[in-house]
Each structure stands twice: as C-alpha cells, then as structure tokens.
Short mmCIF file of C-alpha atoms and ligand atoms in Angstrom, two decimals:
data_model
loop_
_atom_site.label_atom_id
_atom_site.label_comp_id
_atom_site.label_asym_id
_atom_site.label_seq_id
_atom_site.Cartn_x
_atom_site.Cartn_y
_atom_site.Cartn_z
CA MET A 108 -10.03 18.30 -12.98
CA ILE A 109 -7.26 15.70 -13.10
CA LYS A 110 -7.80 12.80 -10.71
CA HIS A 111 -4.70 11.53 -8.91
CA PHE A 112 -4.17 8.56 -6.57
CA LEU A 113 -1.81 9.99 -3.96
CA ASP A 114 -3.48 9.28 -0.64
CA LEU A 115 -6.52 7.12 0.27
CA ARG A 116 -7.89 10.11 2.20
CA ASP A 117 -8.56 11.88 -1.12
CA TYR A 118 -11.39 9.36 -1.71
CA ASN A 119 -14.54 8.59 0.29
CA LYS A 120 -15.77 5.17 1.38
CA GLU A 121 -18.33 4.86 -1.41
CA GLU A 122 -15.72 5.60 -4.09
CA LEU A 123 -13.21 3.17 -2.60
CA VAL A 124 -15.77 0.39 -2.07
CA GLY A 125 -16.74 0.88 -5.74
CA LEU A 126 -13.11 0.46 -6.74
CA VAL A 127 -12.75 -2.65 -4.54
CA LYS A 128 -15.81 -4.19 -6.23
CA ARG A 129 -14.40 -3.35 -9.64
CA ALA A 130 -11.01 -4.87 -8.73
CA ILE A 131 -12.74 -8.09 -7.63
CA GLU A 132 -14.71 -8.16 -10.92
CA LEU A 133 -11.52 -7.65 -12.92
CA LYS A 134 -9.92 -10.52 -11.01
CA LYS A 135 -12.89 -12.73 -11.91
CA GLY A 136 -12.17 -12.04 -15.57
CA LYS A 137 -14.49 -9.13 -16.38
CA LYS A 138 -13.05 -7.37 -19.42
CA PRO A 139 -12.00 -3.77 -18.90
CA LYS A 140 -13.58 -1.45 -21.44
CA ILE A 141 -10.56 0.32 -22.72
CA LYS A 142 -9.20 2.78 -25.17
CA PRO A 143 -6.00 1.02 -26.22
CA GLY A 144 -2.58 2.59 -26.29
CA LYS A 145 -2.41 4.43 -22.94
CA ILE A 146 1.12 4.81 -21.57
CA LEU A 147 2.17 4.96 -17.89
CA ALA A 148 5.57 6.41 -16.95
CA MET A 149 6.93 4.76 -13.78
CA ILE A 150 9.58 6.71 -11.84
CA PHE A 151 11.49 4.69 -9.25
CA THR A 152 14.04 6.17 -6.86
CA LYS A 153 13.76 3.03 -4.67
CA PRO A 154 13.72 -0.64 -5.70
CA SER A 155 10.50 -2.54 -6.34
CA THR A 156 9.32 -5.96 -7.43
CA ARG A 157 5.55 -5.93 -6.89
CA THR A 158 4.78 -2.29 -7.70
CA ASN A 159 6.97 -2.32 -10.81
CA VAL A 160 5.74 -5.59 -12.28
CA SER A 161 2.06 -5.28 -11.26
CA PHE A 162 1.74 -1.78 -12.76
CA TYR A 163 3.47 -2.95 -15.93
CA MET A 164 1.17 -5.97 -16.23
CA ALA A 165 -1.92 -3.91 -15.38
CA MET A 166 -1.09 -1.52 -18.22
CA ARG A 167 -0.54 -4.45 -20.62
CA LYS A 168 -3.89 -5.93 -19.60
CA LEU A 169 -5.47 -2.53 -20.33
CA LYS A 170 -3.92 -2.77 -23.82
CA GLY A 171 -1.44 -0.04 -23.03
CA ASP A 172 2.19 -0.02 -21.95
CA ALA A 173 4.45 1.20 -19.15
CA LEU A 174 7.87 2.79 -19.18
CA TYR A 175 10.34 2.07 -16.35
CA LEU A 176 12.29 5.20 -15.43
CA GLY A 177 15.01 4.56 -12.85
CA SER A 178 15.95 7.82 -11.14
CA GLU A 179 19.58 7.65 -12.29
CA ALA A 180 18.42 7.74 -15.91
CA LEU A 181 16.40 10.92 -15.40
CA GLN A 182 17.59 14.52 -15.13
CA LEU A 183 15.94 14.50 -11.67
CA SER A 184 19.25 12.98 -10.54
CA ARG A 185 21.00 16.18 -11.74
CA GLY A 186 18.58 18.52 -10.04
CA GLU A 187 15.76 19.04 -12.56
CA THR A 188 12.70 19.90 -10.50
CA MET A 189 9.69 17.66 -9.95
CA GLY A 190 7.56 20.40 -11.49
CA ASP A 191 9.53 20.56 -14.74
CA THR A 192 9.69 16.77 -14.90
CA ALA A 193 5.91 16.61 -14.48
CA ARG A 194 5.27 19.24 -17.18
CA THR A 195 7.55 17.43 -19.62
CA LEU A 196 6.29 13.89 -19.00
CA SER A 197 2.69 15.12 -19.27
CA ARG A 198 3.41 15.97 -22.94
CA TYR A 199 4.44 12.36 -23.67
CA VAL A 200 2.47 9.95 -21.47
CA ASP A 201 -1.06 9.45 -20.14
CA ALA A 202 -0.23 8.94 -16.44
CA ILE A 203 2.76 8.94 -14.09
CA MET A 204 3.44 6.57 -11.21
CA ILE A 205 6.22 7.50 -8.78
CA ARG A 206 7.95 5.66 -5.94
CA THR A 207 10.30 7.86 -3.95
CA PHE A 208 11.44 9.02 -0.51
CA SER A 209 9.80 12.38 0.17
CA HIS A 210 6.02 12.64 0.06
CA ARG A 211 6.46 16.36 -0.71
CA ASP A 212 8.11 15.39 -4.01
CA VAL A 213 5.02 13.43 -5.05
CA LEU A 214 2.75 16.34 -4.16
CA ASP A 215 5.00 18.67 -6.19
CA LEU A 216 4.93 16.31 -9.16
CA ALA A 217 1.13 16.08 -9.01
CA ALA A 218 0.74 19.85 -8.64
CA SER A 219 2.44 20.44 -12.00
CA ALA A 220 1.29 17.34 -13.88
CA GLU A 221 -1.33 17.58 -16.60
CA VAL A 222 -2.00 13.82 -16.35
CA PRO A 223 -2.96 11.61 -13.35
CA VAL A 224 -0.21 10.87 -10.83
CA ILE A 225 -0.14 7.70 -8.71
CA ASN A 226 1.81 7.38 -5.47
CA GLY A 227 3.71 4.08 -5.66
CA LEU A 228 5.13 4.54 -2.11
CA THR A 229 6.74 7.39 -0.21
CA ASP A 230 8.27 7.50 3.27
CA LEU A 231 4.83 8.59 4.50
CA LEU A 232 2.26 6.53 2.58
CA HIS A 233 1.71 3.50 0.38
CA PRO A 234 -1.88 3.97 -0.85
CA CYS A 235 -1.71 1.35 -3.64
CA GLN A 236 -0.71 -1.18 -1.00
CA GLY A 237 -3.44 -0.04 1.41
CA PHE A 238 -6.07 -0.23 -1.33
CA GLY A 239 -4.91 -3.65 -2.53
CA ASP A 240 -4.95 -4.81 1.09
CA VAL A 241 -8.58 -3.80 1.53
CA MET A 242 -9.35 -5.76 -1.64
CA THR A 243 -7.69 -8.82 -0.07
CA ILE A 244 -9.47 -8.35 3.26
CA THR A 245 -12.81 -7.94 1.44
CA GLU A 246 -12.24 -10.98 -0.75
CA GLN A 247 -11.40 -13.17 2.22
CA LYS A 248 -13.61 -11.69 4.96
CA GLY A 249 -16.44 -9.84 3.20
CA TYR A 250 -17.78 -6.30 3.22
CA ASP A 251 -18.90 -6.16 6.88
CA TYR A 252 -15.91 -3.98 7.76
CA GLU A 253 -17.25 -2.74 11.13
CA ASN A 254 -17.10 -6.31 12.48
CA LEU A 255 -13.55 -7.03 11.36
CA LYS A 256 -10.60 -6.71 13.67
CA VAL A 257 -7.20 -6.02 12.10
CA ALA A 258 -3.93 -6.05 14.06
CA PHE A 259 -0.89 -4.35 12.57
CA ILE A 260 2.33 -5.49 14.28
CA GLY A 261 5.49 -3.46 13.71
CA ASP A 262 6.74 -0.20 12.32
CA GLY A 263 4.38 2.80 12.31
CA ASN A 264 5.62 3.73 8.86
CA ASN A 265 4.23 4.13 5.31
CA VAL A 266 2.39 0.79 5.04
CA CYS A 267 0.97 1.11 8.55
CA ASN A 268 -0.09 4.71 7.84
CA SER A 269 -2.04 3.62 4.78
CA ILE A 270 -3.76 0.86 6.77
CA ILE A 271 -4.69 3.45 9.41
CA ASN A 272 -6.16 5.63 6.66
CA ALA A 273 -8.04 2.60 5.29
CA ALA A 274 -9.42 1.82 8.77
CA GLY A 275 -10.60 5.42 9.12
CA ILE A 276 -12.37 5.31 5.76
CA PHE A 277 -13.71 1.72 5.62
CA GLY A 278 -14.47 1.48 9.36
CA PHE A 279 -12.73 -1.77 10.34
CA LYS A 280 -11.32 -2.09 13.87
CA LEU A 281 -7.54 -1.61 13.91
CA THR A 282 -4.98 -2.00 16.66
CA VAL A 283 -1.39 -1.09 15.83
CA ALA A 284 1.29 -2.57 18.10
CA SER A 285 4.72 -0.96 17.69
CA PRO A 286 7.81 -0.77 19.89
CA GLU A 287 8.14 2.44 21.88
CA GLY A 288 9.42 5.22 19.64
CA PHE A 289 8.18 3.54 16.44
CA GLU A 290 4.45 4.21 16.78
CA PRO A 291 2.66 5.85 13.84
CA GLN A 292 2.69 9.64 13.91
CA ALA A 293 -0.15 11.58 15.54
CA SER A 294 -0.89 13.57 12.36
CA ILE A 295 -1.98 10.31 10.71
CA VAL A 296 -3.62 8.61 13.71
CA LYS A 297 -5.59 11.49 15.22
CA PRO A 298 -7.91 12.42 12.34
CA MET A 299 -8.62 8.76 11.55
CA ALA A 300 -9.23 7.90 15.23
CA GLU A 301 -11.76 10.74 15.30
CA LYS A 302 -13.63 9.11 12.39
CA ASN A 303 -13.29 5.57 13.75
CA LYS A 304 -13.24 5.07 17.54
CA ASP A 305 -11.90 1.54 17.06
CA ILE A 306 -8.42 2.64 15.97
CA ASN A 307 -5.96 2.05 18.81
CA ILE A 308 -2.19 2.28 19.21
CA THR A 309 -0.36 0.12 21.76
CA ASN A 310 3.04 -1.35 22.58
CA ASP A 311 1.42 -4.69 23.50
CA LEU A 312 1.40 -7.06 20.53
CA ALA A 313 -0.53 -9.84 22.32
CA GLN A 314 -3.33 -7.39 23.07
CA ALA A 315 -3.38 -6.25 19.44
CA ALA A 316 -3.56 -9.83 18.16
CA LEU A 317 -6.38 -10.85 20.54
CA ASP A 318 -9.36 -12.18 18.52
CA ALA A 319 -7.97 -10.62 15.35
CA ASP A 320 -9.40 -11.55 11.93
CA VAL A 321 -6.28 -10.20 10.22
CA ILE A 322 -2.70 -9.92 11.45
CA TYR A 323 -0.53 -7.69 9.28
CA THR A 324 3.16 -6.92 9.46
CA ASP A 325 5.93 -5.11 7.55
CA VAL A 326 9.74 -5.12 7.70
CA TRP A 327 11.59 -3.66 10.68
CA VAL A 328 14.00 -1.79 8.40
CA SER A 329 12.32 0.06 5.54
CA MET A 330 14.02 1.46 2.46
CA GLY A 331 15.91 4.53 3.63
CA ASP A 332 16.22 3.30 7.27
CA GLU A 333 19.29 1.13 6.66
CA GLU A 334 21.55 3.28 8.87
CA GLU A 335 19.32 2.44 11.85
CA GLU A 336 19.38 -1.30 11.17
CA ASP A 337 21.16 -2.43 14.37
CA LYS A 338 19.04 -0.22 16.62
CA ARG A 339 15.84 -1.33 14.92
CA ILE A 340 16.64 -5.04 15.10
CA GLU A 341 17.21 -4.65 18.84
CA LYS A 342 14.04 -2.59 19.41
CA PHE A 343 11.74 -4.71 17.21
CA GLY A 344 13.02 -8.12 18.38
CA ARG A 345 9.78 -9.09 20.18
CA PHE A 346 7.52 -7.77 17.43
CA GLN A 347 7.42 -10.95 15.41
CA VAL A 348 4.42 -12.60 13.80
CA ASN A 349 4.93 -16.25 14.78
CA SER A 350 2.80 -19.29 15.60
CA LYS A 351 2.56 -18.29 19.26
CA LEU A 352 1.12 -14.88 18.38
CA LEU A 353 -1.40 -16.53 16.05
CA THR A 354 -2.87 -18.52 18.97
CA LYS A 355 -4.21 -15.20 20.36
CA ALA A 356 -6.17 -14.49 17.18
CA LYS A 357 -9.30 -16.12 15.72
CA ASN A 358 -8.75 -19.61 14.29
CA ASN A 359 -9.43 -18.39 10.77
CA VAL A 360 -7.14 -15.33 11.07
CA ILE A 361 -5.40 -14.37 7.85
CA VAL A 362 -1.80 -13.19 7.95
CA MET A 363 -0.77 -10.36 5.66
CA HIS A 364 2.59 -8.84 4.75
CA CYS A 365 3.13 -6.18 2.09
CA LEU A 366 6.44 -7.87 1.11
CA PRO A 367 9.37 -8.01 0.68
CA ALA A 368 9.75 -9.96 3.96
CA ASN A 369 12.79 -10.56 6.08
CA ARG A 370 11.89 -14.10 7.06
CA GLY A 371 12.99 -14.85 10.62
CA GLU A 372 12.69 -11.19 11.66
CA GLU A 373 9.16 -9.74 11.53
CA ILE A 374 7.61 -13.04 10.37
CA THR A 375 8.61 -16.70 10.69
CA ASP A 376 8.78 -19.14 7.77
CA GLU A 377 6.18 -21.25 9.52
CA VAL A 378 3.60 -18.44 9.48
CA MET A 379 4.50 -17.02 6.09
CA ASP A 380 4.17 -20.47 4.47
CA GLY A 381 1.40 -21.66 6.79
CA LEU A 382 -2.32 -22.27 6.23
CA ASN A 383 -3.35 -18.83 7.53
CA SER A 384 -1.04 -16.93 5.20
CA ALA A 385 -2.71 -14.67 2.62
CA VAL A 386 0.59 -13.07 1.71
CA PHE A 387 0.83 -14.12 -1.93
CA ASP A 388 -2.90 -13.55 -2.61
CA GLN A 389 -2.23 -10.07 -1.26
CA ALA A 390 0.72 -9.62 -3.64
CA GLU A 391 -1.42 -10.90 -6.54
CA ASN A 392 -4.17 -8.43 -5.73
CA ARG A 393 -1.84 -5.51 -6.34
CA LEU A 394 -2.37 -6.30 -10.03
CA TYR A 395 -6.19 -6.16 -10.02
CA SER A 396 -6.52 -3.31 -7.56
CA GLN A 397 -4.15 -1.17 -9.63
CA GLU A 398 -5.94 -2.16 -12.82
CA ALA A 399 -9.13 -0.76 -11.25
CA VAL A 400 -7.34 2.43 -10.20
CA LEU A 401 -5.79 2.90 -13.66
CA GLU A 402 -9.14 2.30 -15.33
CA GLU A 403 -10.68 4.96 -13.10
CA LEU A 404 -7.92 7.54 -13.54
CA LEU A 405 -7.49 7.07 -17.26
CA ASN A 406 -11.26 7.09 -17.72
CA ILE A 407 -11.06 4.23 -20.12
CA LYS A 408 -14.00 2.17 -18.86
N1 LIG B 1440 4.79 -4.21 -1.39
C1 LIG B 1440 5.48 -3.57 -2.34
O1 LIG B 1440 5.22 -2.41 -2.67
O2 LIG B 1440 6.47 -4.32 -2.89
P1 LIG B 1440 7.64 -3.78 -3.82
O3 LIG B 1440 8.55 -2.96 -2.94
O4 LIG B 1440 8.31 -5.01 -4.34
O5 LIG B 1440 7.04 -2.94 -4.91
N1 LIG B 1441 7.86 -0.19 4.69
C1 LIG B 1441 8.49 -0.79 3.54
C2 LIG B 1441 7.47 -1.18 2.53
C3 LIG B 1441 8.00 -1.83 1.28
C4 LIG B 1441 6.92 -2.13 0.28
C5 LIG B 1441 9.50 0.18 2.96
O1 LIG B 1441 9.17 1.39 2.87
O2 LIG B 1441 10.60 -0.23 2.63
#
C-alpha cells in the first residue's frame, strides 16, 4: 500500500515519535541511507518560502531532486482533474507534494496517485508544520509530552488544527485562545479532546498563556482570507504575543510561529527577536523533519 503524509491522524504516536527521533538524528548529521535519484514534484497553488525551499533541500540532501510546479503552469489551471494529474505525475516522479486551498483536492490527488502524496498545507491542515513543530518542542523540551503545556494564541485555522492533532496524538497539554468566531472547528477539536483531556479552547489568552512551556501563534489573515482582512484585524487586535503575555508563562517559555509573520500584529519584534524565540530553529527544523518523512515514504533508508 502507498504511504502518504496527508494528516498527522493517519499515524500513531509510536510511528510519529520514531520519525521525530529520526529527524533529530538527521539534524545531528546522521547520513540517510538512500537510493539516489528520487524526484519529488511540488505543486503550489499558494506562495511558499519554507515549504518550497526545505522540501527542495531535503530532496537534494537525499541525493534526489525536486520540481517546482506553480499552478498556473499546470493544466490544473484549465480544469484538468486532480485524479488525472495524479495518474500522470505518478508515471514520471517518485512522490508528489501539494500546497493548495481545498483539503478535498489533496485527498482526490492521493486517491488516484500511484506514488506517495504529501500535504504541504491546505485550508484545513498543515501536517508538515505540525510534525516539524513537535520536533522543535522535543528538541527544546524533551520527550515528556504529558508534562508540557502549549498555548496556541490566534486563528483556529490550518496550523492550529495540526497542533491540536499533534496534542491528541503526542499527549501534551494544549490551550487554544482565539477570538470569538475564530475558534478551531468542533470536527477537529472533539475527537482529539476525547483522546487528550488536556486540550482546551478559550477566548482568554492570559489564561492560555499561564505557566506555558510553549507559546505559539500564526498570522491573523491566512492565505485565502485576504477579503476579511479589516474584520480580522479588528477582531484579533488583542490576540498578540508580546512581552506582557510572556510574563504569564514559565520563565523558560519558548515562542513559536510557523512564519511568515506579520510583525506588529500577532507578534511583536521584541518577542520574535527575543531570547525566548525559537522561531528560526522551528523554520530550520522543517528541513530535517521533512527529510525524515521523505525517507520514510520513499523507503530509501
Ligand atoms: N510555515 C510555512 O509553511 O511557511 P511557507 O508558507 O513559507 O512555506
Ligand atoms: N495559516 C497560514 C499558515 C502559513 C504557513 C496560512 O494558511 O496562510
């Protein structure tokens, strides 16, 4: 059966902890055992810096290569189906990574693909980010997940959803603080809150940040939400990760942001560039965590 990486919930804790360990080994310089020459097609219908460059570099480190396919260059832009695109690309390449709007499109692509498909972000989920984030949390705070408290401040969107899924699987405590109307959806929260009683949703950011080991945030206006920008800036105004919020958390709290950031909105310069910031370690870890995922999916260990 073809293994995909579409949603963290498709993997169990043991498998994901194994991948985290492998990612940390790869970061320490362990050589991947590889069959050279594997090719990853990367479809982007939204912009990307980290996902694009880290997947490209991961494939180069695995002695393979990656092909950037902007949506305008593909017949997808003229209505070719995801299924036919998947069948065709499967004849040329060894794996497909896709970043797009609709999660359904990624499921359709995977259903017809004869090679592994990786979800590089949809409007619903960002599993590569969530997995890389657990690598960062593990590296900086250790494997005792049950005793770690994570606060997510902001939009209950794709990045938040993947952190909720990670909390359900790995077992860390998670409080999400969002403005009213922007909380994560029940279909994501409910099943994970049944697995992990320490997943909570609130509108009170100070309560979420209290004694936190990790404070995490994301932009107020995600790709595709631009029409709501004015409304969102008004609603999210208080939901900022700043020095005052950090005083609620543990002294050694780490601050995380998936990036790109809108400095001065969801996070201040002072915090982003401050001593507690793990933001660029987190960005770096996208490379090693994805290298581990690619190694697993391409079975080239
Ligand atoms: N965090 C993240 O996925 O960044 P990019 O949008 O730059 O890929
Ligand atoms: N929530 C953001 C994440 C970017 C990596 C977005 O979807 O635009």
